[in-house]
Amino acid sequence: MNKAKMLRELFKKDGVIKIIGAHDGITAKLVELNGFDGVWASGFEISASHGVPDANILTMTQYLEATSIMNDAVSIPVVADCDTGYGNSNNVIHMVKRYEAAGIAAVTIEDKRFPKVNSYIPGRQELAPIAEFVGKILAAKNAQQTKDFMAIARIEALIAGWGQEEALRRAHAYVEAGADAILIHSKSSTPDEIMRFAKAWNFSVPLVIIPTTYPMITLEEINKLGIKMVIYANHGLRASIKAINEVLSEIKREERLDTVDSRIVPMSTVFELQGMTKMKEDENIYLRSGEEPIKVIIPAAGAPHNQESLEPLLQDTPLAMLDVHGKSLLQRNVETLNKSKLYDISVITGYKKDAFTVEGVNYVHNSKYSSEHILRSIMCAEDKMDGKTLIIYSDILFENSLIERLRSVESDLVIVVDNSFSKSLERNKKLDLVVTREALPEGGRILTYGRLYTVAKIGSTFLEEHRGAEFIGITMLSKRGVEIFKKEYHKALAEYGNNPFFEAGNVFQASLTDFLNYLIELGYDVKALQVNSGWMEIHTFDNYRYACSTAKSL
Ligand code: SPV
Ligand code: MG
């Protein structure tokens, strides 16, 4: 339904139509979100938002542009304050064509002389002769192209001090000329003169009021007077000026930002109002590049476990949210992934889930994190795995060069391994060891040319002399790899259930490495990409200190 029709329907329904002033897209959205029936595209607000008086200083095009921005931002009707119609009847004809074409539901024109001045400004409030204004209404009604578009005639006789009789005389003439509603304006500090006018009103044409100076009038009283529409003209603008002023003066005074935090909305609220969520959804569908999209899953659910020296730091914080020189581990990894244009990142939370504050990722909660392990956490994001997927442990830091190397790999199931781990062993940690069928090149300097090695076995309990490398916690699954992963996972669940599953007590407690072993035993080809730098784990306090000092020196 077009918006003019929507407004007409509102006029047909019982009760008072409530519209409120706005001047830009975001205030218009707030009007809609707060449940008002429509937006009042206030000339006073639009002028003020340009920093100029409400006295036809702006041109019609400027008012129309602001009004269209509001109209485009909302799905409710917009009633445009068109002052005197921006000139004589010729200007009114042009104005109606332009506003109607822009999808505005209704225009109001007031019976003052162009250029007008805001009704609350004492002094010059010059009324147009009745005949002149009747001509404008005729011009407006004749210019409109669709039947539902409304022209509301605004009477300024009470504002100009010409009294009730003149107001009623004008109102009758404007109804005769075809006005769709009569806006009777008053600057009295009580509703008395409006009440008198409304009580004397015996036409079926609806009445509209703007109770700015008699704010004590209730909606119920308005309804009882038979007034059909109320315009709360400018409260949004005035609220925002007060709020902005207070916050700005405090920032100036305090010379810092955090003291005003509780009085401002988070950025996320602005993003939401701007329609960022919808834009992101659209991007997922329409924004395409030649590259295959890659999903990222970061299981970060686990509570501290076997990390004695770090545990005091992990009382209230999951490891992924540990601060590494001013940014959490997760924030750093998300930025690294973003650098490689990977934005579809799902983080599985569990332990201390409320501590996860990194923005720009999807959070999926594994409520059974205390009895389940990484494999189950990964599968909490199963529905996200619908194409090439990277699984990255949350307790490592890595450079995006690793991601770039993985991106060019053509295999279905690939893990990243490092065999420069004699130092890691000294770090007293249970490693995920990897044995490859072919020997990995050894030494500090290696050239692999992206060669992949076949994984024979992976786990932490087999003999060290068999070890070839260490799994660093990054796995890449191709689209087919994802299909294999999901299919075999469900089979494993069905077949093993609560029975021992490789090095784990059962499938629920299985690590990713148990599952990779399972895939290898089933005959799938799991490949290893060898690296010997560009990452580090955070398992001990020493690791953590090293990570902080590295981050500091960057
Ligand atoms: C406006 O909001 O611009 C109005 C209402 O026209 S008033 O300020 O009361 O004139
Ligand atoms: Mg106005």
XYZ file of C-alpha atoms and ligand atoms in Angstrom:
565
model
C 0.000 0.000 0.000
C 1.401 3.428 -0.849
C 1.932 5.820 2.000
C -0.791 8.287 1.022
C -3.262 5.415 1.167
C -1.808 4.317 4.502
C -2.434 7.780 5.884
C -5.959 7.865 4.454
C -6.629 4.549 6.193
C -5.401 6.011 9.477
C -7.847 8.892 9.058
C -10.653 6.357 8.605
C -9.819 4.475 11.803
C -10.952 5.380 15.310
C -8.598 7.294 17.574
C -6.078 10.078 17.205
C -3.258 9.788 14.644
C 0.035 10.571 16.382
C 2.924 11.895 14.376
C 6.136 13.445 15.622
C 8.805 15.716 14.185
C 12.041 14.583 12.611
C 14.619 16.070 10.289
C 16.824 13.273 9.020
C 16.869 9.561 8.329
C 17.923 8.406 11.758
C 15.388 10.532 13.690
C 12.699 9.351 11.293
C 13.709 5.762 12.047
C 13.439 6.457 15.768
C 9.947 7.823 15.165
C 8.948 4.589 13.477
C 10.679 2.390 16.043
C 8.813 4.178 18.816
C 5.481 3.280 17.300
C 4.246 6.628 15.980
C 1.812 6.570 13.089
C 3.840 8.876 10.921
C 6.692 11.350 10.647
C 6.225 15.102 10.706
C 8.886 16.476 8.349
C 9.148 19.641 10.387
C 10.312 22.809 8.677
C 11.542 24.047 12.034
C 13.639 20.902 12.587
C 14.976 20.770 9.043
C 15.966 24.452 9.213
C 17.537 23.991 12.638
C 19.460 20.956 11.480
C 20.961 23.183 8.773
C 21.759 25.763 11.434
C 19.445 28.418 9.948
C 16.201 30.074 11.135
C 12.799 28.589 10.334
C 11.968 31.428 7.952
C 12.161 29.990 4.421
C 15.897 30.523 4.356
C 16.278 27.081 2.796
C 14.886 26.374 -0.638
C 12.067 23.996 -1.469
C 14.623 21.569 -2.882
C 16.456 21.450 0.427
C 13.265 20.805 2.398
C 12.218 18.184 -0.117
C 15.582 16.464 0.022
C 15.473 16.214 3.822
C 11.852 15.024 3.650
C 12.648 12.372 1.042
C 15.567 11.097 3.116
C 13.143 10.603 6.013
C 10.533 9.036 3.783
C 13.065 6.574 2.378
C 14.210 5.636 5.879
C 10.794 4.557 7.159
C 7.783 2.526 6.143
C 5.256 4.832 7.830
C 3.723 7.883 6.104
C 5.469 11.242 6.157
C 3.486 14.463 6.475
C 5.555 17.302 5.046
C 5.518 20.755 6.547
C 5.627 22.869 3.383
C 5.332 26.279 5.039
C 3.408 28.583 2.699
C 4.064 26.421 -0.341
C 7.360 28.221 -1.062
C 5.824 31.126 -2.967
C 2.526 31.703 -4.712
C 0.113 29.206 -6.313
C 2.626 28.468 -9.108
C 5.135 27.354 -6.511
C 2.449 25.265 -4.809
C 1.715 23.400 -8.061
C 5.396 22.609 -8.534
C 5.780 21.693 -4.868
C 2.843 19.254 -4.872
C 4.133 17.508 -7.998
C 7.565 17.075 -6.506
C 6.442 15.951 -3.034
C 3.844 13.559 -4.375
C 6.334 12.054 -6.823
C 8.744 11.539 -3.907
C 6.150 9.356 -2.158
C 5.226 11.845 0.568
C 1.759 11.062 1.928
C 0.586 14.602 2.671
C 1.669 18.233 2.605
C 0.591 21.027 4.900
C 0.548 24.596 3.701
C -0.062 27.541 5.987
C -1.952 30.734 5.265
C 0.906 33.114 5.950
C 2.776 35.296 3.527
C 5.951 33.954 1.904
C 8.581 34.063 3.360
C 7.064 32.860 6.614
C 8.627 32.973 10.015
C 8.188 30.317 12.709
C 4.837 30.681 14.433
C 6.354 31.115 17.899
C 8.467 34.106 16.908
C 6.784 37.278 18.165
C 6.243 40.146 15.759
C 5.855 39.724 12.026
C 3.238 36.985 11.461
C 1.652 38.173 8.245
C -1.470 36.357 7.118
C -2.210 35.897 3.429
C -5.631 37.099 2.211
C -8.179 34.269 2.288
C -8.637 34.406 -1.478
C -4.928 33.995 -2.106
C -4.730 30.949 0.147
C -7.904 29.420 -1.297
C -6.164 29.709 -4.676
C -3.224 27.757 -3.306
C -5.459 24.958 -2.012
C -7.236 24.719 -5.361
C -3.859 24.658 -7.090
C -2.577 21.919 -4.757
C -5.624 19.681 -5.133
C -5.608 20.114 -8.877
C -1.894 19.367 -9.172
C -1.917 16.040 -7.347
C -1.793 12.962 -9.560
C -3.160 10.324 -7.199
C -6.410 10.405 -5.272
C -5.032 9.579 -1.832
C -2.407 12.319 -1.574
C -3.539 14.853 1.033
C -3.262 18.627 1.224
C -3.718 19.904 4.768
C -4.549 23.581 5.202
C -2.975 25.248 8.215
C -4.630 28.244 9.792
C -2.408 30.825 11.443
C -5.158 33.296 12.448
C -4.843 32.443 16.160
C -1.055 32.729 15.901
C -1.360 36.176 14.290
C -3.860 37.276 16.950
C -6.811 37.601 14.575
C -9.142 35.589 16.821
C -11.526 32.660 16.704
C -13.978 34.066 14.224
C -11.334 34.768 11.635
C -9.885 31.302 12.245
C -13.265 29.664 11.672
C -14.010 31.867 8.663
C -10.744 30.800 7.071
C -11.280 27.159 7.980
C -14.666 27.136 6.241
C -13.213 28.717 3.123
C -10.367 26.201 3.006
C -12.741 23.271 3.412
C -14.812 24.665 0.534
C -11.644 24.824 -1.563
C -11.020 21.119 -0.977
C -8.558 20.929 1.935
C -8.303 17.330 3.165
C -7.803 18.417 6.800
C -7.526 21.635 8.784
C -4.503 22.231 10.990
C -5.542 24.795 13.537
C -2.419 26.252 15.120
C -2.204 28.060 18.449
C 0.629 29.437 20.532
C -1.514 29.819 23.620
C -0.103 28.372 26.822
C -3.397 26.603 27.515
C -5.532 24.443 25.229
C -8.541 26.742 25.705
C -8.594 28.421 22.306
C -8.053 25.116 20.529
C -10.857 23.598 22.590
C -13.156 26.457 21.613
C -12.269 26.049 17.961
C -12.775 22.281 18.073
C -16.111 22.601 19.836
C -17.311 25.071 17.192
C -16.142 22.761 14.377
C -19.075 21.166 12.606
C -17.468 19.932 9.382
C -16.555 16.362 8.612
C -13.102 17.487 7.487
C -10.716 16.359 10.241
C -8.816 18.683 12.559
C -5.115 18.604 13.340
C -3.246 20.325 16.188
C 0.337 21.017 17.305
C 0.242 21.277 21.123
C 3.814 22.513 21.646
C 2.794 25.471 23.853
C -0.067 23.683 25.608
C 1.695 20.368 26.253
C -0.549 19.426 29.188
C -3.358 18.391 26.860
C -3.736 14.633 26.950
C -4.404 12.307 24.078
C -7.702 11.426 25.680
C -8.753 15.095 25.750
C -7.670 15.498 22.120
C -9.735 12.467 21.221
C -12.744 13.772 23.095
C -12.523 17.073 21.208
C -12.840 15.072 17.990
C -9.393 16.162 16.813
C -8.069 13.523 14.441
C -4.331 14.103 14.291
C -1.793 15.441 16.761
C 1.645 16.632 15.698
C 4.280 16.515 18.424
C 6.358 18.887 16.417
C 9.929 19.043 17.665
C 10.618 17.044 20.825
C 13.158 14.739 19.199
C 15.252 17.669 18.030
C 15.099 19.409 21.391
C 15.963 16.212 23.260
C 18.954 15.628 21.031
C 20.262 19.203 21.410
C 20.172 18.849 25.195
C 21.805 15.421 25.151
C 24.495 16.404 22.651
C 25.285 19.584 24.521
C 25.638 17.841 27.853
C 27.879 15.146 26.473
C 30.068 17.549 24.498
C 30.529 19.882 27.434
C 31.451 16.994 29.697
C 34.043 15.688 27.248
C 35.509 19.171 26.976
C 35.563 19.541 30.751
C 36.846 16.076 31.651
C 39.276 15.758 28.717
C 38.409 12.068 28.307
C 35.617 10.021 26.811
C 34.775 7.264 29.238
C 32.827 9.405 31.714
C 30.009 9.883 29.197
C 29.757 6.214 28.247
C 26.548 5.619 30.165
C 24.846 8.535 28.416
C 25.536 7.548 24.836
C 24.364 4.597 22.787
C 26.921 2.007 21.736
C 28.094 2.117 18.139
C 26.150 -1.091 17.580
C 22.877 0.803 18.110
C 23.843 3.230 15.371
C 24.848 0.360 13.091
C 21.470 -1.229 13.680
C 19.591 2.004 12.984
C 21.607 2.505 9.831
C 20.511 -0.875 8.546
C 23.928 -2.442 8.741
C 22.498 -5.888 9.580
C 20.388 -5.865 6.453
C 23.316 -4.618 4.402
C 25.452 -7.502 5.667
C 22.695 -9.984 4.812
C 22.526 -8.509 1.331
C 26.298 -8.707 1.023
C 26.174 -12.386 1.809
C 23.820 -12.878 -1.099
C 24.986 -10.374 -3.664
C 28.519 -9.196 -2.986
C 30.601 -11.696 -4.854
C 34.231 -11.930 -5.737
C 36.067 -14.439 -7.864
C 37.378 -16.078 -4.713
C 35.623 -18.963 -3.036
C 34.135 -17.676 0.244
C 35.707 -19.185 3.339
C 33.899 -19.612 6.650
C 35.896 -19.559 9.867
C 35.050 -21.453 13.039
C 36.899 -20.712 16.253
C 36.047 -23.105 19.090
C 36.652 -21.069 22.253
C 34.317 -22.758 24.714
C 36.715 -24.567 27.016
C 37.332 -23.690 30.650
C 40.985 -23.425 31.793
C 42.512 -26.890 31.701
C 46.113 -27.966 32.213
C 47.238 -24.345 32.033
C 48.313 -23.938 35.642
C 50.519 -20.895 35.217
C 47.805 -19.067 33.273
C 44.875 -20.043 35.426
C 44.966 -17.037 37.762
C 44.423 -14.854 34.674
C 41.538 -16.999 33.520
C 39.307 -16.688 36.584
C 36.838 -14.375 34.809
C 38.092 -14.546 31.268
C 38.135 -17.229 28.648
C 41.565 -17.723 27.142
C 40.460 -16.221 23.822
C 39.627 -12.948 25.573
C 42.967 -12.666 27.358
C 44.362 -9.213 26.820
C 47.499 -9.262 24.688
C 48.911 -5.769 24.933
C 45.632 -3.876 24.698
C 43.654 -6.238 22.481
C 42.213 -9.638 23.207
C 43.696 -12.708 21.575
C 40.425 -13.156 19.701
C 40.345 -9.537 18.543
C 43.865 -9.939 17.173
C 42.933 -13.126 15.345
C 39.741 -11.602 13.938
C 41.797 -8.675 12.615
C 44.289 -11.100 11.085
C 41.464 -12.976 9.388
C 39.885 -9.738 8.196
C 43.221 -8.817 6.644
C 42.793 -11.924 4.500
C 39.231 -10.789 3.710
C 37.699 -13.483 5.913
C 34.689 -11.961 7.624
C 32.292 -14.850 8.199
C 33.667 -15.914 11.551
C 31.784 -18.009 14.107
C 33.122 -18.211 17.630
C 31.907 -21.018 19.864
C 31.565 -19.758 23.399
C 31.166 -21.719 26.607
C 33.209 -20.784 29.678
C 32.518 -17.133 30.663
C 30.512 -16.481 27.556
C 29.570 -12.949 28.579
C 33.208 -11.924 28.432
C 33.170 -12.212 24.641
C 32.852 -8.658 23.393
C 34.670 -8.798 20.076
C 32.431 -7.369 17.376
C 32.003 -8.560 13.828
C 31.730 -12.269 14.595
C 28.787 -14.634 15.156
C 28.672 -16.193 18.553
C 27.348 -19.713 18.970
C 27.078 -20.997 22.518
C 27.909 -24.527 23.581
C 26.043 -24.799 26.860
C 27.567 -28.224 27.514
C 31.107 -26.891 27.281
C 32.119 -28.339 30.630
C 31.398 -31.927 29.606
C 32.150 -31.657 25.889
C 35.307 -30.986 23.935
C 36.417 -29.268 20.757
C 34.790 -31.548 18.188
C 31.338 -30.999 19.666
C 31.949 -27.269 19.954
C 32.940 -27.094 16.293
C 29.753 -28.916 15.383
C 27.709 -26.334 17.296
C 28.373 -24.218 14.193
C 27.510 -27.022 11.811
C 24.935 -24.968 9.950
C 27.600 -22.343 9.238
C 29.739 -24.979 7.529
C 28.306 -24.850 4.048
C 31.456 -24.346 1.988
C 35.195 -24.063 2.407
C 35.822 -23.749 6.143
C 38.777 -22.912 8.334
C 38.800 -24.236 11.888
C 41.170 -22.312 14.116
C 41.899 -22.989 17.779
C 41.348 -20.011 20.026
C 44.611 -20.364 21.933
C 46.989 -19.452 19.147
C 48.123 -16.259 17.492
C 48.956 -16.461 13.809
C 49.951 -14.307 10.890
C 47.771 -13.953 7.860
C 50.553 -15.289 5.629
C 49.554 -18.747 6.946
C 45.991 -18.143 5.839
C 47.153 -16.983 2.436
C 49.217 -20.158 2.031
C 46.263 -22.317 3.019
C 43.977 -20.458 0.641
C 45.914 -21.698 -2.360
C 45.876 -25.327 -1.240
C 43.707 -27.683 -3.269
C 43.104 -30.590 -0.890
C 39.928 -31.516 1.017
C 41.279 -31.964 4.549
C 44.418 -30.019 5.427
C 46.028 -29.355 8.774
C 48.897 -26.955 9.398
C 51.913 -28.471 11.121
C 55.228 -27.219 12.405
C 58.252 -29.425 13.023
C 60.484 -26.805 14.599
C 59.128 -27.862 17.950
C 62.082 -28.941 20.053
C 61.647 -25.596 21.832
C 57.940 -26.246 22.271
C 58.689 -29.477 24.070
C 60.746 -27.537 26.562
C 57.637 -25.477 27.139
C 56.269 -28.524 28.875
C 53.085 -28.937 26.983
C 51.120 -31.876 25.738
C 51.457 -31.469 21.990
C 49.202 -32.681 19.247
C 51.798 -34.702 17.403
C 51.575 -35.511 13.749
C 53.263 -38.324 11.895
C 53.448 -37.903 8.149
C 54.074 -40.661 5.637
C 56.785 -38.672 3.901
C 59.590 -37.127 5.940
C 59.176 -33.410 6.528
C 62.119 -31.176 5.702
C 63.974 -30.242 8.870
C 65.873 -27.186 9.968
C 65.255 -23.509 10.433
C 65.173 -22.668 6.763
C 62.891 -24.748 4.657
C 61.452 -24.531 1.200
C 58.206 -26.399 0.699
C 56.724 -24.706 -2.383
C 53.328 -25.402 -0.883
C 53.912 -29.148 -0.903
C 51.479 -31.166 1.174
C 52.374 -34.242 3.186
C 50.093 -37.139 3.993
C 49.150 -37.463 7.641
C 49.512 -41.018 8.958
C 48.486 -40.365 12.524
C 47.760 -37.511 14.868
C 47.430 -37.448 18.652
C 49.265 -36.770 21.855
C 49.893 -40.174 23.348
C 52.056 -41.971 20.839
C 55.760 -42.286 21.146
C 57.782 -39.175 20.661
C 60.303 -40.842 18.373
C 57.463 -41.330 15.913
C 56.558 -37.728 15.909
C 57.197 -35.701 12.819
C 55.557 -32.410 13.625
C 53.130 -30.547 15.810
C 49.577 -29.663 14.773
C 49.293 -25.912 15.280
C 45.487 -25.798 15.546
C 44.544 -24.621 12.050
C 42.536 -26.907 9.756
C 41.160 -26.165 6.331
C 38.247 -28.100 4.866
C 37.273 -27.716 1.231
C 33.574 -27.773 0.336
C 33.912 -31.517 -0.161
C 35.996 -31.746 3.017
C 33.116 -30.113 4.909
C 30.665 -32.635 3.508
C 32.948 -35.514 4.548
C 33.476 -33.945 7.969
C 29.757 -33.580 8.678
C 28.766 -36.962 7.284
C 31.435 -38.886 9.176
C 30.821 -36.939 12.366
C 27.193 -38.032 12.433
C 28.215 -41.583 11.662
C 30.766 -41.519 14.482
C 28.132 -40.205 16.870
C 25.808 -43.021 15.913
C 28.476 -45.737 15.948
C 30.546 -44.755 18.961
C 28.105 -42.830 21.126
C 29.474 -43.035 24.627
C 32.193 -45.575 23.814
C 35.888 -44.654 23.769
C 36.809 -42.745 20.653
C 40.539 -42.766 19.919
C 42.261 -40.866 22.718
C 38.944 -39.562 24.084
C 36.515 -41.180 26.508
C 33.732 -40.758 23.957
C 32.773 -38.731 20.884
C 31.421 -35.890 23.015
C 34.804 -35.500 24.650
C 36.750 -35.920 21.435
C 39.228 -33.397 20.236
C 39.537 -32.469 16.589
C 42.630 -34.653 16.430
C 40.647 -37.737 17.497
C 38.247 -37.100 14.705
C 41.029 -36.545 12.166
C 42.473 -39.913 13.217
C 39.075 -41.427 12.669
C 38.935 -39.950 9.174
C 42.416 -41.265 8.418
C 41.378 -44.745 9.583
C 38.368 -44.548 7.326
C 40.782 -44.016 4.462
C 40.397 -40.282 3.905
C 43.426 -38.383 2.804
C 44.339 -35.840 5.478
C 47.160 -33.589 4.341
C 49.671 -31.515 6.276
C 50.943 -28.098 5.236
C 54.266 -27.421 6.877
C 55.227 -24.074 8.343
C 57.981 -23.225 10.740
C 57.036 -19.735 11.860
C 54.206 -17.219 11.802
C 52.258 -18.538 14.770
C 52.488 -19.196 18.476
C 50.361 -20.848 21.114
C 49.313 -19.318 24.436
C 49.424 -22.209 26.830
C 51.652 -21.003 29.599
C 52.378 -17.759 31.321
C 55.711 -17.650 29.464
C 53.893 -17.972 26.127
C 51.594 -15.178 27.225
C 54.421 -12.892 28.280
C 56.190 -13.543 25.015
C 53.016 -12.791 23.030
C 52.524 -9.524 24.934
C 56.088 -8.398 24.369
C 55.909 -9.320 20.673
C 52.645 -7.411 20.295
C 54.156 -4.446 22.117
C 57.135 -4.277 19.782
C 54.970 -4.236 16.638
C 7.341 22.918 12.423
O 7.609 21.986 13.155
O 8.090 23.360 11.582
C 6.041 23.568 12.538
C 5.373 23.566 13.795
O 5.608 24.148 11.586
S 5.714 25.029 14.589
O 7.086 25.087 14.923
O 4.840 24.969 15.725
O 5.343 26.126 13.725
Mg 6.988 24.643 10.192
